[in-house]
Amino acid sequence: MEIAPESQAPPSPIPKLIEDLTLLDEVSNRTAGVSRLEMCIQCGTCGGSCPSAADMDHTPRMLFAMIRAGMRKDALMSNTPWICVSCYHCVVRCPQNVHIADVMYTLKGMAIEAKLYRDSTAPDFSQTFVDMVEEYGRSFEFGLATRHYLKHFPLRLPSMAPMGFGMLTRQRMSMTPRRIKGIDQLKTILKKAKEVEAVHE
Amino acid sequence: MSKYLLYPGCSMETSARAYYDSLKAISGPVGLELEEIEDWNCCGATEYLGISLTPAYALISRNLALAAQQNHGKRAVVAPCSACYLNLAKADYYMREQPTLATHVNQALAAGGLSYTPGSLAIRHLLDVLIYDIGLDTIKSKVVRPLTGLRVAPYLGCMVPRPDYEKRWSDHEHPVELDLLLKALGAEVIDFPLKTHCCGGHMTQIGPETAFELIRGLIVSAEAHEADIMTTVCPMCQMNLDAYQGEANRYFGSAFKMPIVFFTQLMGVAFGLDPKDLGFGLELTSARKAMSRVGVETPEPQASAPRPRKDSSLPMPKPLPTKADLAEKVEAAK
Ligand code: SF4
Ligand code: SF4
């Protein structure tokens, strides 16, 4: 039997250094508290408990296996963290007490930094929300919802009108943002926080 | 009087006004004294945490620092919103668990002349305080108009009983606290299997189909158990289930009419307070029929003219293109 020359062998999906755990370490270090990500035993309880699993590219279990395998690009491209609704169902059921929901936040941050995502709807929503909070100190639902829908679902806006109108007429949505008194103090704090973050990353 | 510091969170003054109004109305009767944290800021909801770590925790912790400053006695911080509660509790817990996070956050706070020592405040959800500090006996003793015959689905949502850093709840998935409170009000409480399932959170904004599916599941289950009304402990849950119920109906071609009210509104009714002071009528899916079962007439959800826009407000997004505009564009492209 003839053996195919090595140059024709398909590229291996397994990274060269099987013991290269830098991605795992990085994700772990960037997560608040102690992530315990390295403790994952791949039991799958998380995916089985997740209300959003059907819409996810990868279940949390699979995503964690990819992180362990050092598949940086695939892991950061996954829509999973963006679909995660932070319900903590997986967190309270995980036998290894992995801080799954917080790892999802970390992955979002890393994906934004690396500009790795397929659909920008969710990252944009987070960013718009954050921009408004940084500007006013309070969230501003009306401005946020209209801007977001206008950009991403313009065709849905007319159909959302009854709901928006209902919220407005009951004065459950304010058309004007409110600003906190200490907005300068808050801005100073956030500026410093970003500097601290940059030094330690 | 039990004294607490209140962190209302952004939605209490707008989308969850009914929650705020009813909370204020029942505070007196149950002996709850709430002092609002001065100049609190948004907790970042679930959005800021995904952007960057230290700023997100610094944003949350400014509130904790302000609360600690204002705290002359030994009072806990009470948050009625589930997401706010979780963010505040989480920031405090993770700063205790990971001292470097606390150091970084405090470096940022120091730039604004503030500081916070993790663990120096207790952070509690409103439901927890009502059940475990005020107590079911006190609540029961205030009931003058029991909710007899009203079938209620107790819906907690996900963030209150989980992840439960301080081990306050009877269970993560089927806690009994809200059931007991509603029973103390005389209501008939259904054994709601989805009581801690997710309402869709921010998915109504970024993936409405995912959210509609979750919303539908919750309402179908409540209907299957013949609930007259669902009650929630969270502004986000109320907003998703109430305001987006019509959207979900349009999406599925269904005709659900499940009223969703805050548990404090039901408490107020049982205490004999005026439904107008409890935020009834602010819901988009009317609670009138359900409440008439206990002989209470609540205001019809009213459509009043929206307030005119102030010039000082944000520039509004451009209006949608009209059909004529679009036709013009198509022409130009040809
Ligand atoms: S439940 Fe926990 S241990 Fe099991 S696969 Fe998920 S993260 Fe890993
Ligand atoms: S926290 Fe996220 S990943 Fe975990 S069960 Fe909920 S939606 Fe799924």
Short mmCIF file of C-alpha atoms in Angstrom, two decimals, chain A residues 137, chain B residues 7 37-44 58-69 77 88 109 114 116 121:
data_model
loop_
_atom_site.label_atom_id
_atom_site.label_comp_id
_atom_site.label_asym_id
_atom_site.label_seq_id
_atom_site.Cartn_x
_atom_site.Cartn_y
_atom_site.Cartn_z
CA GLY A 137 -24.59 57.44 34.36
CA TYR B 7 -30.58 50.87 45.18
CA ILE B 37 -28.44 55.79 47.80
CA GLU B 38 -27.54 59.35 46.75
CA ASP B 39 -26.70 59.80 43.09
CA TRP B 40 -26.38 56.09 42.32
CA ASN B 41 -25.45 55.12 38.78
CA CYS B 42 -26.51 52.33 36.44
CA CYS B 43 -25.18 48.87 37.38
CA GLY B 44 -24.31 48.07 33.76
CA ALA B 58 -15.70 49.95 38.98
CA LEU B 59 -19.07 51.10 37.62
CA ILE B 60 -20.93 48.73 39.95
CA SER B 61 -18.67 49.53 42.88
CA ARG B 62 -19.20 53.27 42.75
CA ASN B 63 -22.66 52.47 44.07
CA LEU B 64 -21.27 50.28 46.82
CA ALA B 65 -18.78 52.99 47.78
CA LEU B 66 -21.54 55.62 47.92
CA ALA B 67 -23.74 53.28 49.95
CA ALA B 68 -20.95 52.55 52.43
CA GLN B 69 -20.38 56.30 52.84
CA VAL B 77 -28.40 47.49 50.56
CA LEU B 88 -23.97 44.37 43.26
CA LEU B 109 -12.53 54.47 42.67
CA LEU B 114 -14.05 56.92 46.73
CA TYR B 116 -14.97 50.30 48.99
CA LEU B 121 -22.13 45.81 53.13
#
